PDB file of C-alpha atoms and ligand atoms in Angstrom:
ATOM      1  CA  UNK Q   1      12.092 -10.976  12.056  1.00  0.00           C
ATOM      2  CA  UNK Q   2      15.395  -9.588  13.220  1.00  0.00           C
ATOM      3  CA  UNK Q   3      16.255  -6.924  10.643  1.00  0.00           C
ATOM      4  CA  UNK Q   4      15.489  -3.270  11.459  1.00  0.00           C
ATOM      5  CA  UNK Q   5      13.478  -3.243   8.223  1.00  0.00           C
ATOM      6  CA  UNK Q   6      11.013  -5.740   9.657  1.00  0.00           C
ATOM      7  CA  UNK Q   7       8.329  -5.385  12.294  1.00  0.00           C
ATOM      8  CA  UNK Q   8       5.721  -7.791  13.626  1.00  0.00           C
ATOM      9  CA  UNK Q   9       2.452  -6.843  15.350  1.00  0.00           C
ATOM     10  CA  UNK Q  10       0.410  -9.569  17.063  1.00  0.00           C
ATOM     11  CA  UNK Q  11      -3.374  -9.056  17.113  1.00  0.00           C
ATOM     12  CA  UNK Q  12      -4.547 -11.627  19.665  1.00  0.00           C
ATOM     13  CA  UNK Q  13      -8.258 -10.737  19.333  1.00  0.00           C
ATOM     14  CA  UNK Q  14      -8.324 -11.748  15.672  1.00  0.00           C
ATOM     15  CA  UNK Q  15      -5.511 -14.308  15.882  1.00  0.00           C
ATOM     16  CA  UNK Q  16      -3.587 -12.381  13.270  1.00  0.00           C
ATOM     17  CA  UNK Q  17       0.034 -11.433  12.853  1.00  0.00           C
ATOM     18  CA  UNK Q  18       0.858  -8.328  10.822  1.00  0.00           C
ATOM     19  CA  UNK Q  19       4.343  -8.258   9.379  1.00  0.00           C
ATOM     20  CA  UNK Q  20       5.841  -5.127   7.878  1.00  0.00           C
ATOM     21  CA  UNK Q  21       8.800  -5.425   5.555  1.00  0.00           C
ATOM     22  CA  UNK Q  22      10.395  -2.176   4.346  1.00  0.00           C
ATOM     23  CA  UNK Q  23      11.665  -2.458   0.762  1.00  0.00           C
ATOM     24  CA  UNK Q  24      13.139  -0.442  -2.079  1.00  0.00           C
ATOM     25  CA  UNK Q  25      14.569   3.066  -2.520  1.00  0.00           C
ATOM     26  CA  UNK Q  26      11.404   4.792  -1.265  1.00  0.00           C
ATOM     27  CA  UNK Q  27      11.298   2.496   1.784  1.00  0.00           C
ATOM     28  CA  UNK Q  28       7.862   1.139   0.918  1.00  0.00           C
ATOM     29  CA  UNK Q  29       6.004  -0.861   3.566  1.00  0.00           C
ATOM     30  CA  UNK Q  30       4.962  -4.282   2.317  1.00  0.00           C
ATOM     31  CA  UNK Q  31       2.407  -5.633   4.797  1.00  0.00           C
ATOM     32  CA  UNK Q  32       1.716  -9.316   5.296  1.00  0.00           C
ATOM     33  CA  UNK Q  33      -1.528 -10.154   7.122  1.00  0.00           C
ATOM     34  CA  UNK Q  34      -1.299 -13.726   8.415  1.00  0.00           C
ATOM     35  CA  UNK Q  35      -3.488 -15.938  10.584  1.00  0.00           C
ATOM     36  CA  UNK Q  36      -1.721 -17.370  13.615  1.00  0.00           C
ATOM     37  CA  UNK Q  37      -3.503 -20.724  13.380  1.00  0.00           C
ATOM     38  CA  UNK Q  38      -3.728 -21.727   9.707  1.00  0.00           C
ATOM     39  CA  UNK Q  39      -0.774 -19.540   8.617  1.00  0.00           C
ATOM     40  CA  UNK Q  40      -2.710 -18.261   5.599  1.00  0.00           C
ATOM     41  CA  UNK Q  41      -1.694 -14.798   4.469  1.00  0.00           C
ATOM     42  CA  UNK Q  42      -2.563 -11.871   2.226  1.00  0.00           C
ATOM     43  CA  UNK Q  43       0.307  -9.717   1.025  1.00  0.00           C
ATOM     44  CA  UNK Q  44      -0.218  -5.987   0.454  1.00  0.00           C
ATOM     45  CA  UNK Q  45       2.066  -3.998  -1.892  1.00  0.00           C
ATOM     46  CA  UNK Q  46       5.127  -6.140  -2.712  1.00  0.00           C
ATOM     47  CA  UNK Q  47       7.104  -3.054  -3.697  1.00  0.00           C
ATOM     48  CA  UNK Q  48      10.636  -4.399  -4.222  1.00  0.00           C
ATOM     49  CA  UNK Q  49      13.224  -6.919  -2.961  1.00  0.00           C
ATOM     50  CA  UNK Q  50      11.301 -10.081  -3.906  1.00  0.00           C
ATOM     51  CA  UNK Q  51      13.780 -12.456  -2.233  1.00  0.00           C
ATOM     52  CA  UNK Q  52      13.391 -10.540   1.037  1.00  0.00           C
ATOM     53  CA  UNK Q  53       9.573 -10.779   0.804  1.00  0.00           C
ATOM     54  CA  UNK Q  54       9.578 -14.463  -0.079  1.00  0.00           C
ATOM     55  CA  UNK Q  55      11.807 -15.052   2.933  1.00  0.00           C
ATOM     56  CA  UNK Q  56       9.510 -12.985   5.195  1.00  0.00           C
ATOM     57  CA  UNK Q  57       6.564 -15.203   4.163  1.00  0.00           C
ATOM     58  CA  UNK Q  58       8.496 -18.483   4.132  1.00  0.00           C
ATOM     59  CA  UNK Q  59       6.331 -20.021   6.884  1.00  0.00           C
ATOM     60  CA  UNK Q  60       3.024 -18.843   5.375  1.00  0.00           C
ATOM     61  CA  UNK Q  61       0.630 -19.921   2.625  1.00  0.00           C
ATOM     62  CA  UNK Q  62      -0.017 -16.742   0.652  1.00  0.00           C
ATOM     63  CA  UNK Q  63      -3.574 -16.786  -0.707  1.00  0.00           C
ATOM     64  CA  UNK Q  64      -3.708 -13.396  -2.485  1.00  0.00           C
ATOM     65  CA  UNK Q  65      -1.692 -10.297  -3.335  1.00  0.00           C
ATOM     66  CA  UNK Q  66      -3.531  -6.993  -2.997  1.00  0.00           C
ATOM     67  CA  UNK Q  67      -2.338  -3.581  -4.184  1.00  0.00           C
ATOM     68  CA  UNK Q  68      -3.367  -0.336  -2.482  1.00  0.00           C
ATOM     69  CA  UNK Q  69      -2.426   1.304  -5.811  1.00  0.00           C
ATOM     70  CA  UNK Q  70      -0.040   0.650  -8.680  1.00  0.00           C
ATOM     71  CA  UNK Q  71       2.716   3.265  -8.385  1.00  0.00           C
ATOM     72  CA  UNK Q  72       6.041   1.605  -9.212  1.00  0.00           C
ATOM     73  CA  UNK Q  73       7.283   1.581  -5.619  1.00  0.00           C
ATOM     74  CA  UNK Q  74       4.371  -0.701  -4.615  1.00  0.00           C
ATOM     75  CA  UNK Q  75       4.599  -3.285  -7.410  1.00  0.00           C
ATOM     76  CA  UNK Q  76       8.199  -3.936  -8.504  1.00  0.00           C
ATOM     77  CA  UNK Q  77       8.524  -7.315  -6.768  1.00  0.00           C
ATOM     78  CA  UNK Q  78       5.347  -8.625  -8.422  1.00  0.00           C
ATOM     79  CA  UNK Q  79       6.713 -10.685 -11.318  1.00  0.00           C
ATOM     80  CA  UNK Q  80       8.842 -12.760  -8.947  1.00  0.00           C
ATOM     81  CA  UNK Q  81       6.539 -13.055  -5.931  1.00  0.00           C
ATOM     82  CA  UNK Q  82       3.330 -13.683  -7.884  1.00  0.00           C
ATOM     83  CA  UNK Q  83       5.124 -16.511  -9.632  1.00  0.00           C
ATOM     84  CA  UNK Q  84       6.672 -17.900  -6.432  1.00  0.00           C
ATOM     85  CA  UNK Q  85       3.379 -17.828  -4.535  1.00  0.00           C
ATOM     86  CA  UNK Q  86       1.255 -18.709  -7.590  1.00  0.00           C
ATOM     87  CA  UNK Q  87      -1.391 -16.162  -6.641  1.00  0.00           C
ATOM     88  CA  UNK Q  88      -3.507 -13.541  -8.383  1.00  0.00           C
ATOM     89  CA  UNK Q  89      -2.897  -9.829  -7.986  1.00  0.00           C
ATOM     90  CA  UNK Q  90      -5.851  -7.627  -7.062  1.00  0.00           C
ATOM     91  CA  UNK Q  91      -6.288  -3.876  -7.511  1.00  0.00           C
ATOM     92  CA  UNK Q  92      -9.200  -1.491  -7.906  1.00  0.00           C
ATOM     93  CA  UNK Q  93     -10.766  -1.275 -11.356  1.00  0.00           C
ATOM     94  CA  UNK Q  94     -10.239   2.534 -11.515  1.00  0.00           C
ATOM     95  CA  UNK Q  95      -6.471   2.025 -11.195  1.00  0.00           C
ATOM     96  CA  UNK Q  96      -6.168   0.795 -14.794  1.00  0.00           C
ATOM     97  CA  UNK Q  97      -4.386   3.878 -16.309  1.00  0.00           C
ATOM     98  CA  UNK Q  98      -1.739   4.203 -13.587  1.00  0.00           C
ATOM     99  CA  UNK Q  99       0.726   1.355 -14.272  1.00  0.00           C
ATOM    100  CA  UNK Q 100       0.799   2.024 -18.049  1.00  0.00           C
ATOM    101  CA  UNK Q 101       1.669   5.629 -17.175  1.00  0.00           C
ATOM    102  CA  UNK Q 102       4.488   4.453 -14.870  1.00  0.00           C
ATOM    103  CA  UNK Q 103       5.899   2.323 -17.698  1.00  0.00           C
ATOM    104  CA  UNK Q 104       5.703   5.184 -20.170  1.00  0.00           C
ATOM    105  CA  UNK Q 105       7.583   7.423 -17.702  1.00  0.00           C
ATOM    106  CA  UNK Q 106      10.287   4.733 -17.476  1.00  0.00           C
ATOM    107  CA  UNK Q 107      10.493   4.420 -21.270  1.00  0.00           C
ATOM    108  CA  UNK Q 108      10.761   8.169 -21.836  1.00  0.00           C
ATOM    109  CA  UNK Q 109      13.083   9.154 -18.977  1.00  0.00           C
ATOM    110  CA  UNK Q 110      14.988   5.984 -18.149  1.00  0.00           C
ATOM    111  CA  UNK Q 111      13.700   6.031 -14.569  1.00  0.00           C
ATOM    112  CA  UNK Q 112      10.426   6.103 -12.677  1.00  0.00           C
ATOM    113  CA  UNK Q 113       8.802   9.235 -11.316  1.00  0.00           C
ATOM    114  CA  UNK Q 114       9.257   9.720  -7.552  1.00  0.00           C
ATOM    115  CA  UNK Q 115       7.477  13.089  -7.496  1.00  0.00           C
ATOM    116  CA  UNK Q 116       9.319  15.902  -5.729  1.00  0.00           C
ATOM    117  CA  UNK Q 117      11.921  13.384  -4.467  1.00  0.00           C
ATOM    118  CA  UNK Q 118      13.026  12.375  -7.997  1.00  0.00           C
ATOM    119  CA  UNK Q 119      15.931  14.842  -8.389  1.00  0.00           C
ATOM    120  CA  UNK Q 120      17.268  14.180  -4.866  1.00  0.00           C
ATOM    121  CA  UNK Q 121      17.125  10.408  -5.322  1.00  0.00           C
ATOM    122  CA  UNK Q 122      18.990  10.573  -8.601  1.00  0.00           C
ATOM    123  CA  UNK Q 123      21.561  13.002  -7.117  1.00  0.00           C
ATOM    124  CA  UNK Q 124      22.303  10.656  -4.195  1.00  0.00           C
ATOM    125  CA  UNK Q 125      22.725   7.709  -6.528  1.00  0.00           C
ATOM    126  CA  UNK Q 126      19.557   5.859  -5.451  1.00  0.00           C
ATOM    127  CA  UNK Q 127      18.194   3.631  -8.152  1.00  0.00           C
ATOM    128  CA  UNK Q 128      14.678   4.469  -9.218  1.00  0.00           C
ATOM    129  CA  UNK Q 129      14.789   2.247 -12.262  1.00  0.00           C
ATOM    130  CA  UNK Q 130      14.674  -1.533 -12.478  1.00  0.00           C
ATOM    131  CA  UNK Q 131      17.996  -3.254 -13.230  1.00  0.00           C
ATOM    132  CA  UNK Q 132      18.616  -3.688 -16.974  1.00  0.00           C
ATOM    133  CA  UNK Q 133      16.770  -6.723 -18.292  1.00  0.00           C
ATOM    134  CA  UNK Q 134      14.583  -7.068 -15.182  1.00  0.00           C
ATOM    135  CA  UNK Q 135      11.167  -8.534 -15.814  1.00  0.00           C
ATOM    136  CA  UNK Q 136       8.481  -5.896 -15.360  1.00  0.00           C
ATOM    137  CA  UNK Q 137       5.001  -6.599 -14.124  1.00  0.00           C
ATOM    138  CA  UNK Q 138       2.530  -7.113 -16.990  1.00  0.00           C
ATOM    139  CA  UNK Q 139      -0.174  -5.208 -15.114  1.00  0.00           C
ATOM    140  CA  UNK Q 140      -2.701  -8.045 -14.985  1.00  0.00           C
ATOM    141  CA  UNK Q 141      -5.030  -7.752 -12.001  1.00  0.00           C
ATOM    142  CA  UNK Q 142      -8.282  -9.094 -10.684  1.00  0.00           C
ATOM    143  CA  UNK Q 143     -10.496  -6.007 -10.265  1.00  0.00           C
ATOM    144  CA  UNK Q 144     -11.549  -4.956  -6.789  1.00  0.00           C
ATOM    145  CA  UNK Q 145     -14.605  -2.824  -6.046  1.00  0.00           C
ATOM    146  CA  UNK Q 146     -15.609  -0.665  -3.112  1.00  0.00           C
ATOM    147  CA  UNK Q 147     -16.862  -2.560  -0.047  1.00  0.00           C
ATOM    148  CA  UNK Q 148     -15.732  -5.886  -1.491  1.00  0.00           C
ATOM    149  CA  UNK Q 149     -14.798  -8.389   1.187  1.00  0.00           C
ATOM    150  CA  UNK Q 150     -11.726 -10.566   0.856  1.00  0.00           C
ATOM    151  CA  UNK Q 151     -11.711 -13.688   2.985  1.00  0.00           C
ATOM    152  CA  UNK Q 152      -8.665 -14.847   4.884  1.00  0.00           C
ATOM    153  CA  UNK Q 153      -9.554 -18.106   6.553  1.00  0.00           C
ATOM    154  CA  UNK Q 154     -12.605 -16.765   8.405  1.00  0.00           C
ATOM    155  CA  UNK Q 155     -11.340 -13.202   8.838  1.00  0.00           C
ATOM    156  CA  UNK Q 156     -12.651 -10.454   6.609  1.00  0.00           C
ATOM    157  CA  UNK Q 157     -10.644  -7.788   4.849  1.00  0.00           C
ATOM    158  CA  UNK Q 158     -12.828  -4.975   3.509  1.00  0.00           C
ATOM    159  CA  UNK Q 159     -11.850  -2.949   0.458  1.00  0.00           C
ATOM    160  CA  UNK Q 160     -12.447   0.775   1.031  1.00  0.00           C
ATOM    161  CA  UNK Q 161     -12.124   2.844  -2.162  1.00  0.00           C
ATOM    162  CA  UNK Q 162     -10.141   5.973  -1.185  1.00  0.00           C
ATOM    163  CA  UNK Q 163      -9.277   7.759  -4.470  1.00  0.00           C
ATOM    164  CA  UNK Q 164      -7.158  10.906  -4.658  1.00  0.00           C
ATOM    165  CA  UNK Q 165      -3.502   9.815  -4.601  1.00  0.00           C
ATOM    166  CA  UNK Q 166      -4.513   7.689  -7.589  1.00  0.00           C
ATOM    167  CA  UNK Q 167      -8.020   7.051  -8.980  1.00  0.00           C
ATOM    168  CA  UNK Q 168      -8.055   3.436  -7.833  1.00  0.00           C
ATOM    169  CA  UNK Q 169      -6.330   3.813  -4.464  1.00  0.00           C
ATOM    170  CA  UNK Q 170      -7.875   1.585  -1.824  1.00  0.00           C
ATOM    171  CA  UNK Q 171      -7.477   1.151   1.901  1.00  0.00           C
ATOM    172  CA  UNK Q 172      -7.864  -2.342   3.346  1.00  0.00           C
ATOM    173  CA  UNK Q 173      -9.594  -2.771   6.670  1.00  0.00           C
ATOM    174  CA  UNK Q 174      -9.071  -5.841   8.795  1.00  0.00           C
ATOM    175  CA  UNK Q 175     -10.524  -5.753  12.312  1.00  0.00           C
ATOM    176  CA  UNK Q 176      -9.026  -2.814  14.188  1.00  0.00           C
ATOM    177  CA  UNK Q 177      -6.410  -2.148  11.483  1.00  0.00           C
ATOM    178  CA  UNK Q 178      -6.566  -0.248   8.224  1.00  0.00           C
ATOM    179  CA  UNK Q 179      -3.843  -0.304   5.576  1.00  0.00           C
ATOM    180  CA  UNK Q 180      -4.002   3.029   3.791  1.00  0.00           C
ATOM    181  CA  UNK Q 181      -1.264   2.801   1.138  1.00  0.00           C
ATOM    182  CA  UNK Q 182      -0.315   6.334   0.094  1.00  0.00           C
ATOM    183  CA  UNK Q 183      -3.722   7.827   1.002  1.00  0.00           C
ATOM    184  CA  UNK Q 184      -3.190   8.647   4.706  1.00  0.00           C
ATOM    185  CA  UNK Q 185       0.091   8.974   6.599  1.00  0.00           C
ATOM    186  CA  UNK Q 186       0.950  10.230  10.075  1.00  0.00           C
ATOM    187  CA  UNK Q 187       0.783  13.993   9.461  1.00  0.00           C
ATOM    188  CA  UNK Q 188      -1.361  14.146   6.380  1.00  0.00           C
ATOM    189  CA  UNK Q 189      -2.593  12.818   3.060  1.00  0.00           C
ATOM    190  CA  UNK Q 190      -0.343  11.275   0.423  1.00  0.00           C
ATOM    191  CA  UNK Q 191       1.005  13.547  -2.280  1.00  0.00           C
ATOM    192  CA  UNK Q 192      -1.279  14.592  -5.094  1.00  0.00           C
ATOM    193  CA  UNK Q 193       1.276  16.114  -7.492  1.00  0.00           C
ATOM    194  CA  UNK Q 194       1.265  13.072  -9.769  1.00  0.00           C
ATOM    195  CA  UNK Q 195      -0.794  12.632 -12.935  1.00  0.00           C
ATOM    196  CA  UNK Q 196      -4.186  11.117 -12.026  1.00  0.00           C
ATOM    197  CA  UNK Q 197      -3.938  12.608  -8.482  1.00  0.00           C
ATOM    198  CA  UNK Q 198      -6.350  15.136  -7.005  1.00  0.00           C
ATOM    199  CA  UNK Q 199      -6.151  16.952  -3.652  1.00  0.00           C
ATOM    200  CA  UNK Q 200      -9.896  17.632  -3.084  1.00  0.00           C
ATOM    201  CA  UNK Q 201     -10.575  13.973  -3.916  1.00  0.00           C
ATOM    202  CA  UNK Q 202      -8.037  12.618  -1.394  1.00  0.00           C
ATOM    203  CA  UNK Q 203      -9.404  14.969   1.285  1.00  0.00           C
ATOM    204  CA  UNK Q 204     -12.944  13.747   0.563  1.00  0.00           C
ATOM    205  CA  UNK Q 205     -11.769  10.129   0.816  1.00  0.00           C
ATOM    206  CA  UNK Q 206     -10.049  10.767   4.137  1.00  0.00           C
ATOM    207  CA  UNK Q 207     -12.971  12.728   5.535  1.00  0.00           C
ATOM    208  CA  UNK Q 208     -15.782  10.384   4.498  1.00  0.00           C
ATOM    209  CA  UNK Q 209     -14.146   6.948   4.411  1.00  0.00           C
ATOM    210  CA  UNK Q 210     -11.323   7.024   6.975  1.00  0.00           C
ATOM    211  CA  UNK Q 211     -12.155   9.678   9.566  1.00  0.00           C
ATOM    212  CA  UNK Q 212     -15.567   8.066  10.069  1.00  0.00           C
ATOM    213  CA  UNK Q 213     -13.750   5.055  11.591  1.00  0.00           C
ATOM    214  CA  UNK Q 214     -13.261   4.736  15.374  1.00  0.00           C
ATOM    215  CA  UNK Q 215     -10.475   6.690  17.124  1.00  0.00           C
ATOM    216  CA  UNK Q 216      -8.604   3.544  18.090  1.00  0.00           C
ATOM    217  CA  UNK Q 217      -8.353   2.170  14.539  1.00  0.00           C
ATOM    218  CA  UNK Q 218      -4.683   1.554  13.740  1.00  0.00           C
ATOM    219  CA  UNK Q 219      -3.528   3.152  10.479  1.00  0.00           C
ATOM    220  CA  UNK Q 220      -0.695   1.404   8.644  1.00  0.00           C
ATOM    221  CA  UNK Q 221       0.573   3.512   5.755  1.00  0.00           C
ATOM    222  CA  UNK Q 222       2.532   2.646   2.630  1.00  0.00           C
ATOM    223  CA  UNK Q 223       5.677   4.342   3.966  1.00  0.00           C
ATOM    224  CA  UNK Q 224       6.879   5.205   7.461  1.00  0.00           C
ATOM    225  CA  UNK Q 225       5.325   4.657  10.849  1.00  0.00           C
ATOM    226  CA  UNK Q 226       1.812   3.667  11.838  1.00  0.00           C
ATOM    227  CA  UNK Q 227      -0.677   5.942  13.591  1.00  0.00           C
ATOM    228  CA  UNK Q 228      -4.360   5.927  14.614  1.00  0.00           C
ATOM    229  CA  UNK Q 229      -7.483   7.606  13.275  1.00  0.00           C
ATOM    230  CA  UNK Q 230      -7.848   9.480  16.590  1.00  0.00           C
ATOM    231  CA  UNK Q 231      -4.307  10.899  16.297  1.00  0.00           C
ATOM    232  CA  UNK Q 232      -4.821  12.217  12.784  1.00  0.00           C
ATOM    233  CA  UNK Q 233      -8.452  13.358  12.632  1.00  0.00           C
ATOM    234  CA  UNK Q 234      -7.974  16.654  14.564  1.00  0.00           C
ATOM    235  CA  UNK Q 235      -5.505  17.860  11.893  1.00  0.00           C
ATOM    236  CA  UNK Q 236      -7.758  17.625   8.833  1.00  0.00           C
ATOM    237  CA  UNK Q 237      -8.401  21.369   8.655  1.00  0.00           C
ATOM    238  CA  UNK Q 238      -4.678  22.200   8.875  1.00  0.00           C
ATOM    239  CA  UNK Q 239      -4.062  19.923   5.896  1.00  0.00           C
ATOM    240  CA  UNK Q 240      -6.871  21.516   3.883  1.00  0.00           C
ATOM    241  CA  UNK Q 241      -5.517  24.975   4.684  1.00  0.00           C
ATOM    242  CA  UNK Q 242      -1.935  24.189   3.675  1.00  0.00           C
ATOM    243  CA  UNK Q 243      -3.202  22.499   0.490  1.00  0.00           C
ATOM    244  CA  UNK Q 244      -1.200  19.265   0.567  1.00  0.00           C
TER     245      UNK Q 244
HETATM  246 ZN1   ZN G 301       1.954   6.204  -4.489  1.00  0.00          ZN
HETATM  247 ZN1   ZN G 302       4.414   4.875  -2.275  1.00  0.00          ZN
END
């Protein structure tokens, strides 16, 4: 863990280590939740750079791969890492239309959709398309449902359905940490300009499913820095007023 794109948080109370690896053109956070004793791990959102992720988990036994949602920037490493780790991929059942839409965008435009950042990324020469001939994820997942509990060697990871950014977006709660994907960031909700997105729905998810959690709950988002529920909750009305 020496690269600036990697971060490690030690949670002594739960004997967990949380590793963040930043990957791909949208600098997606792939989170690895690992036990300090048995070295079992769950990987959240392997978005790109499979060799980097396999290296970051080289000392761990990955037991499952879980997706907060299936936008391209959260899944591109899947064909390689799922094969290397030999593990199933899990995502919420309502997420089913999203990955097929991402693939159709790629087929029709030659690149993925990065929302309002698309034109800038293409202009600066960033690649938002897989390399020619790259294997693409087949989209096969084990369906998750709201309040489902995933077990990681005695620790529990709770699935919290937080639709809005996509219909099947989930947040994953483990002890005093919640991994919110593109639902909640420091400074506001994730963007809702995409097909299948909805602003009132993401606000309802944040209000009823996330802002009901304790102030000290650490929020680890799908991009950028982490925050806490207590830091973000006072700003909900500003976000509603500005409309994004
Ligand atoms: Zn997204
Ligand atoms: Zn994202």
